[in-house]
């Protein structure tokens, strides 16, 4: 058993100063406010302990990509160092054969616990809102391809992003839901009514709200308003100050509530690397001043953010409890993940230790110190 104490701890959604928790066998046994019941094995009197971050939309990082079989472990380890203890690895639009190869590789990584599952962002997206996806490889939802992809995933596919206005989308939504896959709406040119129809069918997530979809207009509200106004929908926000203005982040959290907002990185391999040339799938990307764009265009191409950076951004506006909710508890609920997303008895011992500037100093995953173990032991 390990007892952890900290000057500040977010326990079961509440900020405790000080706080403590006890872990054993990879699970949290107990926790509470005040001093621990026995001397702490790891004490962070000037630190803040929060639930491990859950990134439900990320393509890579640290120079590695989830779209490349040999980059999966490197990308996951990079984000782990930044506090992400649960990763949903995202694939981009590609050919049918490449899609199956990518799904099989990530399904294997899921079985080994490297990632928590797969997010398919494409290929069933709108060419009009392709963003950094290859429009030449986008296609309508085909039942035979969907069945083949689900078979290749072997239960590892947890979420799929699609454009609900495409031919075959209704059938695709039903098929994915039957397979236990969360359906997200994104990279879409759908009308408000088409988005509402997809939500009625069972879509429950909005992929990077406002990005790669029509802007909200008072006569043609589009999918953004449909996603925002439905209480059963979780909306993703890339809160990096590039994809969405900080004032919009504040407004969305205020309107929808933090329990419906999941902060995501949408990070690509360039995260954690210097400016330069990269790829997202087959699409060439240039990163200048930390902003990724499709080569030769102004189109934003994912981000170079990490979850700890986004946690700091949300905390600056909304405080620790909201930052913890939007970076952990909300994505866990949206994906139907059990025993993660909060520091409470019976949950996995996934946590992040932050210093006075809210920068990562230690990370525990499943009860094991994965980052900063020597500091924690001291």
mmCIF file of C-alpha atoms in Angstrom:
data_model
loop_
_atom_site.group_PDB
_atom_site.id
_atom_site.type_symbol
_atom_site.label_atom_id
_atom_site.label_comp_id
_atom_site.label_asym_id
_atom_site.label_seq_id
_atom_site.Cartn_x
_atom_site.Cartn_y
_atom_site.Cartn_z
ATOM 1 C CA UNK A 1 0.000 0.000 0.000
ATOM 2 C CA UNK A 2 1.153 3.506 -0.839
ATOM 3 C CA UNK A 3 -0.046 6.694 0.831
ATOM 4 C CA UNK A 4 0.271 9.915 -1.161
ATOM 5 C CA UNK A 5 -0.159 13.360 0.363
ATOM 6 C CA UNK A 6 -0.193 16.772 -1.276
ATOM 7 C CA UNK A 7 -0.749 20.399 -0.411
ATOM 8 C CA UNK A 8 -3.605 20.387 -2.931
ATOM 9 C CA UNK A 9 -5.502 17.390 -4.281
ATOM 10 C CA UNK A 10 -8.586 17.109 -6.496
ATOM 11 C CA UNK A 11 -10.468 14.193 -4.919
ATOM 12 C CA UNK A 12 -13.735 13.019 -6.455
ATOM 13 C CA UNK A 13 -14.104 16.359 -8.204
ATOM 14 C CA UNK A 14 -13.463 18.470 -5.103
ATOM 15 C CA UNK A 15 -10.374 20.512 -4.319
ATOM 16 C CA UNK A 16 -8.848 19.535 -0.969
ATOM 17 C CA UNK A 17 -6.080 21.511 0.732
ATOM 18 C CA UNK A 18 -4.310 19.407 1.887
ATOM 19 C CA UNK A 19 -5.401 15.992 0.697
ATOM 20 C CA UNK A 20 -4.306 12.371 0.704
ATOM 21 C CA UNK A 21 -5.068 9.036 -0.896
ATOM 22 C CA UNK A 22 -4.027 5.433 -0.404
ATOM 23 C CA UNK A 23 -3.402 2.991 -3.247
ATOM 24 C CA UNK A 24 -2.918 -0.753 -3.423
ATOM 25 C CA UNK A 25 -2.640 -3.160 -6.350
ATOM 26 C CA UNK A 26 -3.176 -0.434 -8.913
ATOM 27 C CA UNK A 27 -6.397 0.858 -7.321
ATOM 28 C CA UNK A 28 -7.306 3.681 -4.977
ATOM 29 C CA UNK A 29 -8.391 2.370 -1.583
ATOM 30 C CA UNK A 30 -9.340 5.617 0.128
ATOM 31 C CA UNK A 31 -8.738 9.345 0.183
ATOM 32 C CA UNK A 32 -9.706 12.440 2.051
ATOM 33 C CA UNK A 33 -9.021 15.972 3.143
ATOM 34 C CA UNK A 34 -6.435 16.914 5.738
ATOM 35 C CA UNK A 35 -3.343 14.954 6.791
ATOM 36 C CA UNK A 36 -3.108 11.246 5.893
ATOM 37 C CA UNK A 37 -3.963 8.557 8.492
ATOM 38 C CA UNK A 38 -0.339 7.393 8.523
ATOM 39 C CA UNK A 39 2.963 8.884 7.310
ATOM 40 C CA UNK A 40 2.941 9.406 3.561
ATOM 41 C CA UNK A 41 5.141 7.305 1.304
ATOM 42 C CA UNK A 42 5.157 10.159 -1.207
ATOM 43 C CA UNK A 43 4.569 13.673 0.069
ATOM 44 C CA UNK A 44 4.154 16.754 -2.131
ATOM 45 C CA UNK A 45 3.472 19.581 0.335
ATOM 46 C CA UNK A 46 3.869 22.248 -2.362
ATOM 47 C CA UNK A 47 2.349 20.197 -5.157
ATOM 48 C CA UNK A 48 -1.069 19.565 -6.661
ATOM 49 C CA UNK A 49 -2.337 16.049 -7.387
ATOM 50 C CA UNK A 50 -5.046 15.632 -10.029
ATOM 51 C CA UNK A 51 -6.547 12.682 -11.899
ATOM 52 C CA UNK A 52 -4.507 11.357 -14.802
ATOM 53 C CA UNK A 53 -5.419 13.153 -18.003
ATOM 54 C CA UNK A 54 -7.588 11.383 -20.587
ATOM 55 C CA UNK A 55 -7.006 12.470 -24.186
ATOM 56 C CA UNK A 56 -9.817 11.176 -26.379
ATOM 57 C CA UNK A 57 -8.474 12.723 -29.590
ATOM 58 C CA UNK A 58 -4.741 12.577 -30.336
ATOM 59 C CA UNK A 59 -2.755 11.532 -33.416
ATOM 60 C CA UNK A 60 0.781 11.484 -32.038
ATOM 61 C CA UNK A 61 3.533 13.382 -30.291
ATOM 62 C CA UNK A 62 7.229 13.469 -29.563
ATOM 63 C CA UNK A 63 7.983 12.919 -33.242
ATOM 64 C CA UNK A 64 5.923 9.711 -33.375
ATOM 65 C CA UNK A 65 2.493 9.061 -34.855
ATOM 66 C CA UNK A 66 -0.322 6.618 -34.165
ATOM 67 C CA UNK A 67 -0.767 6.313 -37.917
ATOM 68 C CA UNK A 68 2.590 4.514 -38.117
ATOM 69 C CA UNK A 69 2.850 1.084 -36.537
ATOM 70 C CA UNK A 70 6.354 1.719 -35.191
ATOM 71 C CA UNK A 71 5.349 5.040 -33.619
ATOM 72 C CA UNK A 72 2.566 3.917 -31.305
ATOM 73 C CA UNK A 73 4.626 3.269 -28.186
ATOM 74 C CA UNK A 74 6.740 6.395 -28.623
ATOM 75 C CA UNK A 75 3.710 8.651 -29.002
ATOM 76 C CA UNK A 76 1.982 7.140 -25.962
ATOM 77 C CA UNK A 77 5.098 7.462 -23.809
ATOM 78 C CA UNK A 78 5.577 11.078 -24.859
ATOM 79 C CA UNK A 79 2.078 12.020 -23.762
ATOM 80 C CA UNK A 80 2.415 9.962 -20.577
ATOM 81 C CA UNK A 81 5.302 12.234 -19.596
ATOM 82 C CA UNK A 82 2.857 15.109 -19.904
ATOM 83 C CA UNK A 83 0.304 13.451 -17.639
ATOM 84 C CA UNK A 84 -1.892 11.547 -20.107
ATOM 85 C CA UNK A 85 -2.545 8.188 -18.465
ATOM 86 C CA UNK A 86 -5.385 7.175 -20.799
ATOM 87 C CA UNK A 87 -5.087 7.653 -24.554
ATOM 88 C CA UNK A 88 -7.594 7.108 -27.328
ATOM 89 C CA UNK A 89 -5.325 6.877 -30.379
ATOM 90 C CA UNK A 90 -6.736 8.661 -33.417
ATOM 91 C CA UNK A 91 -6.354 7.593 -37.035
ATOM 92 C CA UNK A 92 -6.882 9.891 -40.013
ATOM 93 C CA UNK A 93 -8.474 9.395 -43.409
ATOM 94 C CA UNK A 94 -6.551 6.910 -45.519
ATOM 95 C CA UNK A 95 -7.109 4.157 -48.069
ATOM 96 C CA UNK A 96 -9.169 1.078 -47.137
ATOM 97 C CA UNK A 97 -6.084 -1.158 -46.905
ATOM 98 C CA UNK A 98 -4.097 1.353 -44.858
ATOM 99 C CA UNK A 99 -7.062 1.886 -42.561
ATOM 100 C CA UNK A 100 -7.270 -1.829 -41.767
ATOM 101 C CA UNK A 101 -3.523 -1.994 -41.165
ATOM 102 C CA UNK A 102 -3.683 0.939 -38.765
ATOM 103 C CA UNK A 103 -6.673 -0.483 -36.909
ATOM 104 C CA UNK A 104 -4.993 -3.873 -36.468
ATOM 105 C CA UNK A 105 -1.808 -2.275 -35.119
ATOM 106 C CA UNK A 106 -3.688 -0.114 -32.640
ATOM 107 C CA UNK A 107 -5.924 -3.010 -31.621
ATOM 108 C CA UNK A 108 -2.760 -4.902 -30.675
ATOM 109 C CA UNK A 109 -1.515 -1.855 -28.748
ATOM 110 C CA UNK A 110 -4.856 -1.716 -26.952
ATOM 111 C CA UNK A 111 -4.560 -5.359 -25.913
ATOM 112 C CA UNK A 112 -1.118 -4.596 -24.480
ATOM 113 C CA UNK A 113 -2.430 -1.558 -22.591
ATOM 114 C CA UNK A 114 -0.318 0.961 -24.516
ATOM 115 C CA UNK A 115 -3.472 2.859 -25.477
ATOM 116 C CA UNK A 116 -7.052 2.570 -24.251
ATOM 117 C CA UNK A 117 -8.602 2.161 -27.674
ATOM 118 C CA UNK A 118 -9.003 3.581 -31.150
ATOM 119 C CA UNK A 119 -10.664 6.706 -32.485
ATOM 120 C CA UNK A 120 -11.415 6.668 -36.209
ATOM 121 C CA UNK A 121 -11.409 10.251 -37.485
ATOM 122 C CA UNK A 122 -12.409 9.413 -41.014
ATOM 123 C CA UNK A 123 -12.587 8.369 -43.751
ATOM 124 C CA UNK A 124 -16.366 9.036 -43.686
ATOM 125 C CA UNK A 125 -16.037 12.806 -43.592
ATOM 126 C CA UNK A 126 -17.062 15.819 -45.684
ATOM 127 C CA UNK A 127 -14.696 16.881 -48.446
ATOM 128 C CA UNK A 128 -15.990 20.426 -47.953
ATOM 129 C CA UNK A 129 -14.694 20.352 -44.359
ATOM 130 C CA UNK A 130 -11.685 18.097 -44.829
ATOM 131 C CA UNK A 131 -9.248 20.156 -42.753
ATOM 132 C CA UNK A 132 -5.912 18.326 -42.753
ATOM 133 C CA UNK A 133 -7.429 15.087 -44.067
ATOM 134 C CA UNK A 134 -6.803 13.942 -47.636
ATOM 135 C CA UNK A 135 -10.073 14.700 -49.501
ATOM 136 C CA UNK A 136 -9.129 12.287 -52.279
ATOM 137 C CA UNK A 137 -9.402 9.400 -49.817
ATOM 138 C CA UNK A 138 -12.653 10.447 -48.190
ATOM 139 C CA UNK A 139 -15.625 8.261 -49.038
ATOM 140 C CA UNK A 140 -19.216 7.511 -48.190
ATOM 141 C CA UNK A 141 -19.950 5.060 -45.417
ATOM 142 C CA UNK A 142 -20.016 1.563 -46.886
ATOM 143 C CA UNK A 143 -21.512 -1.230 -44.734
ATOM 144 C CA UNK A 144 -18.996 -3.813 -45.930
ATOM 145 C CA UNK A 145 -16.033 -1.581 -45.093
ATOM 146 C CA UNK A 146 -17.463 -0.732 -41.686
ATOM 147 C CA UNK A 147 -17.922 -4.408 -40.890
ATOM 148 C CA UNK A 148 -14.334 -5.121 -41.977
ATOM 149 C CA UNK A 149 -12.995 -2.286 -39.822
ATOM 150 C CA UNK A 150 -14.961 -3.414 -36.780
ATOM 151 C CA UNK A 151 -13.719 -6.966 -37.292
ATOM 152 C CA UNK A 152 -10.108 -5.746 -37.546
ATOM 153 C CA UNK A 153 -10.557 -3.735 -34.349
ATOM 154 C CA UNK A 154 -11.704 -6.699 -32.305
ATOM 155 C CA UNK A 155 -13.541 -4.465 -29.866
ATOM 156 C CA UNK A 156 -10.765 -1.863 -29.598
ATOM 157 C CA UNK A 157 -12.579 0.844 -31.584
ATOM 158 C CA UNK A 158 -14.213 3.130 -29.030
ATOM 159 C CA UNK A 159 -15.188 6.182 -31.095
ATOM 160 C CA UNK A 160 -15.709 7.136 -34.722
ATOM 161 C CA UNK A 161 -16.058 10.625 -36.165
ATOM 162 C CA UNK A 162 -18.267 10.910 -39.247
ATOM 163 C CA UNK A 163 -20.203 13.484 -41.250
ATOM 164 C CA UNK A 164 -23.918 12.762 -40.790
ATOM 165 C CA UNK A 165 -24.965 14.286 -44.108
ATOM 166 C CA UNK A 166 -23.135 11.663 -46.185
ATOM 167 C CA UNK A 167 -25.028 8.876 -47.952
ATOM 168 C CA UNK A 168 -25.206 5.829 -45.719
ATOM 169 C CA UNK A 169 -24.523 7.810 -42.526
ATOM 170 C CA UNK A 170 -27.735 6.762 -40.773
ATOM 171 C CA UNK A 171 -26.991 3.089 -41.297
ATOM 172 C CA UNK A 172 -23.378 3.625 -40.247
ATOM 173 C CA UNK A 173 -24.417 5.333 -37.006
ATOM 174 C CA UNK A 174 -26.716 2.443 -36.144
ATOM 175 C CA UNK A 175 -24.047 -0.145 -36.990
ATOM 176 C CA UNK A 176 -21.393 1.529 -34.840
ATOM 177 C CA UNK A 177 -23.778 1.967 -31.926
ATOM 178 C CA UNK A 178 -24.738 -1.702 -32.156
ATOM 179 C CA UNK A 179 -21.019 -2.510 -31.876
ATOM 180 C CA UNK A 180 -20.674 -0.370 -28.739
ATOM 181 C CA UNK A 181 -18.783 2.424 -30.515
ATOM 182 C CA UNK A 182 -19.351 6.063 -29.553
ATOM 183 C CA UNK A 183 -20.414 8.115 -32.580
ATOM 184 C CA UNK A 184 -19.062 11.652 -32.925
ATOM 185 C CA UNK A 185 -20.050 14.282 -35.472
ATOM 186 C CA UNK A 186 -17.237 16.229 -37.087
ATOM 187 C CA UNK A 187 -15.533 17.322 -40.287
ATOM 188 C CA UNK A 188 -19.061 17.960 -41.426
ATOM 189 C CA UNK A 189 -20.981 20.401 -43.584
ATOM 190 C CA UNK A 190 -24.262 19.299 -42.041
ATOM 191 C CA UNK A 191 -27.183 21.584 -41.399
ATOM 192 C CA UNK A 192 -28.626 22.076 -37.932
ATOM 193 C CA UNK A 193 -31.437 19.677 -38.817
ATOM 194 C CA UNK A 194 -29.087 16.979 -40.124
ATOM 195 C CA UNK A 195 -27.000 17.188 -36.961
ATOM 196 C CA UNK A 196 -30.113 16.996 -34.797
ATOM 197 C CA UNK A 197 -31.212 13.911 -36.732
ATOM 198 C CA UNK A 198 -27.861 12.210 -36.092
ATOM 199 C CA UNK A 199 -28.062 13.069 -32.395
ATOM 200 C CA UNK A 200 -31.549 11.568 -32.284
ATOM 201 C CA UNK A 201 -30.080 8.393 -33.799
ATOM 202 C CA UNK A 202 -27.525 8.249 -30.985
ATOM 203 C CA UNK A 203 -24.490 10.421 -31.771
ATOM 204 C CA UNK A 204 -23.159 11.718 -28.451
ATOM 205 C CA UNK A 205 -19.919 13.614 -29.173
ATOM 206 C CA UNK A 206 -18.996 16.698 -31.185
ATOM 207 C CA UNK A 207 -15.473 16.407 -32.592
ATOM 208 C CA UNK A 208 -13.370 19.552 -31.951
ATOM 209 C CA UNK A 209 -16.370 21.867 -31.761
ATOM 210 C CA UNK A 210 -16.338 24.784 -34.261
ATOM 211 C CA UNK A 211 -13.337 23.391 -36.145
ATOM 212 C CA UNK A 212 -14.033 21.710 -39.518
ATOM 213 C CA UNK A 213 -17.733 22.576 -39.450
ATOM 214 C CA UNK A 214 -19.837 25.558 -40.589
ATOM 215 C CA UNK A 215 -19.674 28.579 -38.302
ATOM 216 C CA UNK A 216 -22.733 29.339 -36.200
ATOM 217 C CA UNK A 217 -25.044 31.725 -38.092
ATOM 218 C CA UNK A 218 -28.266 33.205 -36.784
ATOM 219 C CA UNK A 219 -30.289 31.976 -39.780
ATOM 220 C CA UNK A 220 -28.312 28.790 -40.434
ATOM 221 C CA UNK A 221 -27.094 27.621 -37.013
ATOM 222 C CA UNK A 222 -25.398 24.507 -38.355
ATOM 223 C CA UNK A 223 -24.117 21.525 -36.360
ATOM 224 C CA UNK A 224 -22.332 23.514 -33.641
ATOM 225 C CA UNK A 225 -25.559 24.758 -32.063
ATOM 226 C CA UNK A 226 -27.220 21.353 -32.354
ATOM 227 C CA UNK A 227 -24.291 19.789 -30.515
ATOM 228 C CA UNK A 228 -24.187 22.521 -27.877
ATOM 229 C CA UNK A 229 -27.858 22.571 -27.010
ATOM 230 C CA UNK A 230 -28.356 18.832 -26.574
ATOM 231 C CA UNK A 231 -27.758 17.774 -22.942
ATOM 232 C CA UNK A 232 -26.667 14.274 -23.933
ATOM 233 C CA UNK A 233 -23.797 15.441 -26.144
ATOM 234 C CA UNK A 234 -20.197 15.941 -25.056
ATOM 235 C CA UNK A 235 -18.273 18.525 -27.070
ATOM 236 C CA UNK A 236 -14.532 18.425 -27.623
ATOM 237 C CA UNK A 237 -12.536 21.654 -27.452
ATOM 238 C CA UNK A 238 -8.920 22.122 -28.522
ATOM 239 C CA UNK A 239 -8.135 24.759 -25.905
ATOM 240 C CA UNK A 240 -4.690 25.666 -27.248
ATOM 241 C CA UNK A 241 -5.481 29.304 -28.036
ATOM 242 C CA UNK A 242 -5.101 28.567 -31.763
ATOM 243 C CA UNK A 243 -8.064 26.411 -32.720
ATOM 244 C CA UNK A 244 -10.556 28.222 -30.484
ATOM 245 C CA UNK A 245 -10.302 31.663 -28.870
ATOM 246 C CA UNK A 246 -10.001 31.459 -25.063
ATOM 247 C CA UNK A 247 -13.189 33.519 -24.730
ATOM 248 C CA UNK A 248 -15.045 30.872 -26.730
ATOM 249 C CA UNK A 249 -13.679 28.143 -24.454
ATOM 250 C CA UNK A 250 -14.978 30.069 -21.446
ATOM 251 C CA UNK A 251 -18.347 30.606 -23.121
ATOM 252 C CA UNK A 252 -18.780 26.955 -24.057
ATOM 253 C CA UNK A 253 -17.864 25.711 -20.573
ATOM 254 C CA UNK A 254 -20.219 28.282 -19.108
ATOM 255 C CA UNK A 255 -23.083 27.368 -21.447
ATOM 256 C CA UNK A 256 -22.754 23.590 -21.576
ATOM 257 C CA UNK A 257 -21.130 23.009 -18.191
ATOM 258 C CA UNK A 258 -17.767 21.322 -17.591
ATOM 259 C CA UNK A 259 -19.440 17.920 -17.366
ATOM 260 C CA UNK A 260 -20.174 18.209 -21.117
ATOM 261 C CA UNK A 261 -16.832 19.631 -22.287
ATOM 262 C CA UNK A 262 -13.855 17.395 -23.038
ATOM 263 C CA UNK A 263 -10.580 19.193 -23.630
ATOM 264 C CA UNK A 264 -8.493 17.365 -26.255
ATOM 265 C CA UNK A 265 -5.084 17.970 -27.813
ATOM 266 C CA UNK A 266 -5.680 16.716 -31.379
ATOM 267 C CA UNK A 267 -1.876 16.594 -31.223
ATOM 268 C CA UNK A 268 0.226 15.344 -34.110
ATOM 269 C CA UNK A 269 3.786 14.022 -34.177
ATOM 270 C CA UNK A 270 5.082 17.609 -34.010
ATOM 271 C CA UNK A 271 4.018 17.980 -30.361
ATOM 272 C CA UNK A 272 7.157 18.336 -28.274
ATOM 273 C CA UNK A 273 9.338 18.973 -31.311
ATOM 274 C CA UNK A 274 10.856 22.093 -32.847
ATOM 275 C CA UNK A 275 9.234 23.828 -35.805
ATOM 276 C CA UNK A 276 9.706 22.024 -39.109
ATOM 277 C CA UNK A 277 8.195 19.628 -41.631
ATOM 278 C CA UNK A 278 5.928 16.757 -40.545
ATOM 279 C CA UNK A 279 3.167 14.553 -41.914
ATOM 280 C CA UNK A 280 -0.345 13.703 -40.778
ATOM 281 C CA UNK A 281 -1.020 10.526 -42.656
ATOM 282 C CA UNK A 282 -0.100 11.370 -46.240
ATOM 283 C CA UNK A 283 -0.662 15.119 -45.804
ATOM 284 C CA UNK A 284 2.436 17.333 -45.564
ATOM 285 C CA UNK A 285 2.444 19.658 -42.565
ATOM 286 C CA UNK A 286 4.615 22.638 -41.698
ATOM 287 C CA UNK A 287 4.922 23.848 -38.109
ATOM 288 C CA UNK A 288 5.805 27.516 -37.638
ATOM 289 C CA UNK A 289 5.895 29.127 -34.186
ATOM 290 C CA UNK A 290 4.307 25.998 -32.779
ATOM 291 C CA UNK A 291 1.268 26.110 -35.098
ATOM 292 C CA UNK A 292 0.754 23.215 -37.527
ATOM 293 C CA UNK A 293 -0.742 23.946 -40.946
ATOM 294 C CA UNK A 294 -1.237 22.002 -44.152
ATOM 295 C CA UNK A 295 1.744 22.851 -46.341
ATOM 296 C CA UNK A 296 1.110 25.866 -48.537
ATOM 297 C CA UNK A 297 -2.226 26.725 -46.914
ATOM 298 C CA UNK A 298 -3.645 28.470 -43.861
ATOM 299 C CA UNK A 299 -5.495 25.304 -42.763
ATOM 300 C CA UNK A 300 -4.699 24.291 -39.186
ATOM 301 C CA UNK A 301 -3.507 20.677 -39.051
ATOM 302 C CA UNK A 302 -3.955 19.316 -35.546
ATOM 303 C CA UNK A 303 -1.988 20.815 -32.685
ATOM 304 C CA UNK A 304 1.355 20.691 -30.924
ATOM 305 C CA UNK A 305 -0.317 20.808 -27.505
ATOM 306 C CA UNK A 306 -0.094 18.444 -24.557
ATOM 307 C CA UNK A 307 -2.771 17.828 -21.946
ATOM 308 C CA UNK A 308 -0.836 19.499 -19.143
ATOM 309 C CA UNK A 309 -0.635 22.679 -21.185
ATOM 310 C CA UNK A 310 -4.390 22.584 -21.802
ATOM 311 C CA UNK A 311 -5.020 21.854 -18.117
ATOM 312 C CA UNK A 312 -3.124 25.039 -17.240
ATOM 313 C CA UNK A 313 -5.137 27.023 -19.776
ATOM 314 C CA UNK A 314 -8.501 25.878 -18.396
ATOM 315 C CA UNK A 315 -7.343 26.326 -14.804
ATOM 316 C CA UNK A 316 -6.332 29.928 -15.494
ATOM 317 C CA UNK A 317 -9.936 30.744 -16.395
ATOM 318 C CA UNK A 318 -12.055 28.270 -14.471
ATOM 319 C CA UNK A 319 -10.009 26.789 -11.624
ATOM 320 C CA UNK A 320 -8.708 23.369 -10.649
ATOM 321 C CA UNK A 321 -12.008 21.525 -10.322
ATOM 322 C CA UNK A 322 -13.172 22.503 -13.820
ATOM 323 C CA UNK A 323 -9.742 21.809 -15.303
ATOM 324 C CA UNK A 324 -9.767 18.323 -13.782
ATOM 325 C CA UNK A 325 -13.325 17.689 -14.953
ATOM 326 C CA UNK A 326 -12.699 18.677 -18.572
ATOM 327 C CA UNK A 327 -9.361 16.876 -18.897
ATOM 328 C CA UNK A 328 -10.338 13.647 -17.147
ATOM 329 C CA UNK A 329 -13.821 13.000 -15.791
ATOM 330 C CA UNK A 330 -15.755 14.266 -18.812
ATOM 331 C CA UNK A 331 -13.808 12.324 -21.464
ATOM 332 C CA UNK A 332 -14.008 9.190 -19.306
ATOM 333 C CA UNK A 333 -17.787 9.474 -19.133
ATOM 334 C CA UNK A 334 -18.125 10.319 -22.830
ATOM 335 C CA UNK A 335 -16.218 7.177 -23.793
ATOM 336 C CA UNK A 336 -17.863 4.927 -21.232
ATOM 337 C CA UNK A 337 -14.531 4.213 -19.555
ATOM 338 C CA UNK A 338 -14.852 2.669 -16.122
ATOM 339 C CA UNK A 339 -12.695 3.289 -13.041
ATOM 340 C CA UNK A 340 -10.788 6.221 -14.556
ATOM 341 C CA UNK A 341 -11.316 9.964 -14.634
ATOM 342 C CA UNK A 342 -11.435 10.672 -10.909
ATOM 343 C CA UNK A 343 -9.488 10.106 -7.724
ATOM 344 C CA UNK A 344 -11.953 8.071 -5.685
ATOM 345 C CA UNK A 345 -12.045 4.707 -3.924
ATOM 346 C CA UNK A 346 -12.250 1.772 -6.324
ATOM 347 C CA UNK A 347 -10.832 3.693 -9.286
ATOM 348 C CA UNK A 348 -7.514 3.015 -10.983
ATOM 349 C CA UNK A 349 -4.586 4.795 -9.354
ATOM 350 C CA UNK A 350 -3.931 7.147 -12.269
ATOM 351 C CA UNK A 351 -2.725 10.546 -11.158
ATOM 352 C CA UNK A 352 -0.535 13.495 -12.036
ATOM 353 C CA UNK A 353 1.595 15.508 -9.622
ATOM 354 C CA UNK A 354 2.011 19.162 -10.594
ATOM 355 C CA UNK A 355 4.374 21.771 -9.177
ATOM 356 C CA UNK A 356 3.534 25.344 -8.198
ATOM 357 C CA UNK A 357 3.370 26.318 -11.876
ATOM 358 C CA UNK A 358 1.143 23.299 -12.632
ATOM 359 C CA UNK A 359 3.890 21.544 -14.561
ATOM 360 C CA UNK A 360 4.213 17.779 -14.388
ATOM 361 C CA UNK A 361 6.692 16.438 -11.849
ATOM 362 C CA UNK A 362 5.399 12.861 -11.429
ATOM 363 C CA UNK A 363 2.861 10.537 -13.029
ATOM 364 C CA UNK A 364 1.331 7.361 -11.610
ATOM 365 C CA UNK A 365 -0.508 4.915 -13.898
ATOM 366 C CA UNK A 366 -2.259 1.826 -12.522
ATOM 367 C CA UNK A 367 -0.482 2.312 -9.201
ATOM 368 C CA UNK A 368 3.037 2.527 -10.679
ATOM 369 C CA UNK A 369 5.147 5.659 -10.787
ATOM 370 C CA UNK A 370 5.866 6.047 -14.484
ATOM 371 C CA UNK A 371 7.352 9.546 -14.365
ATOM 372 C CA UNK A 372 9.257 11.139 -11.495
ATOM 373 C CA UNK A 373 9.499 7.980 -9.452
ATOM 374 C CA UNK A 374 12.728 9.018 -7.737
ATOM 375 C CA UNK A 375 11.246 12.381 -6.765
ATOM 376 C CA UNK A 376 8.124 10.675 -5.430
ATOM 377 C CA UNK A 377 10.103 8.196 -3.395
ATOM 378 C CA UNK A 378 12.012 11.037 -1.804
#
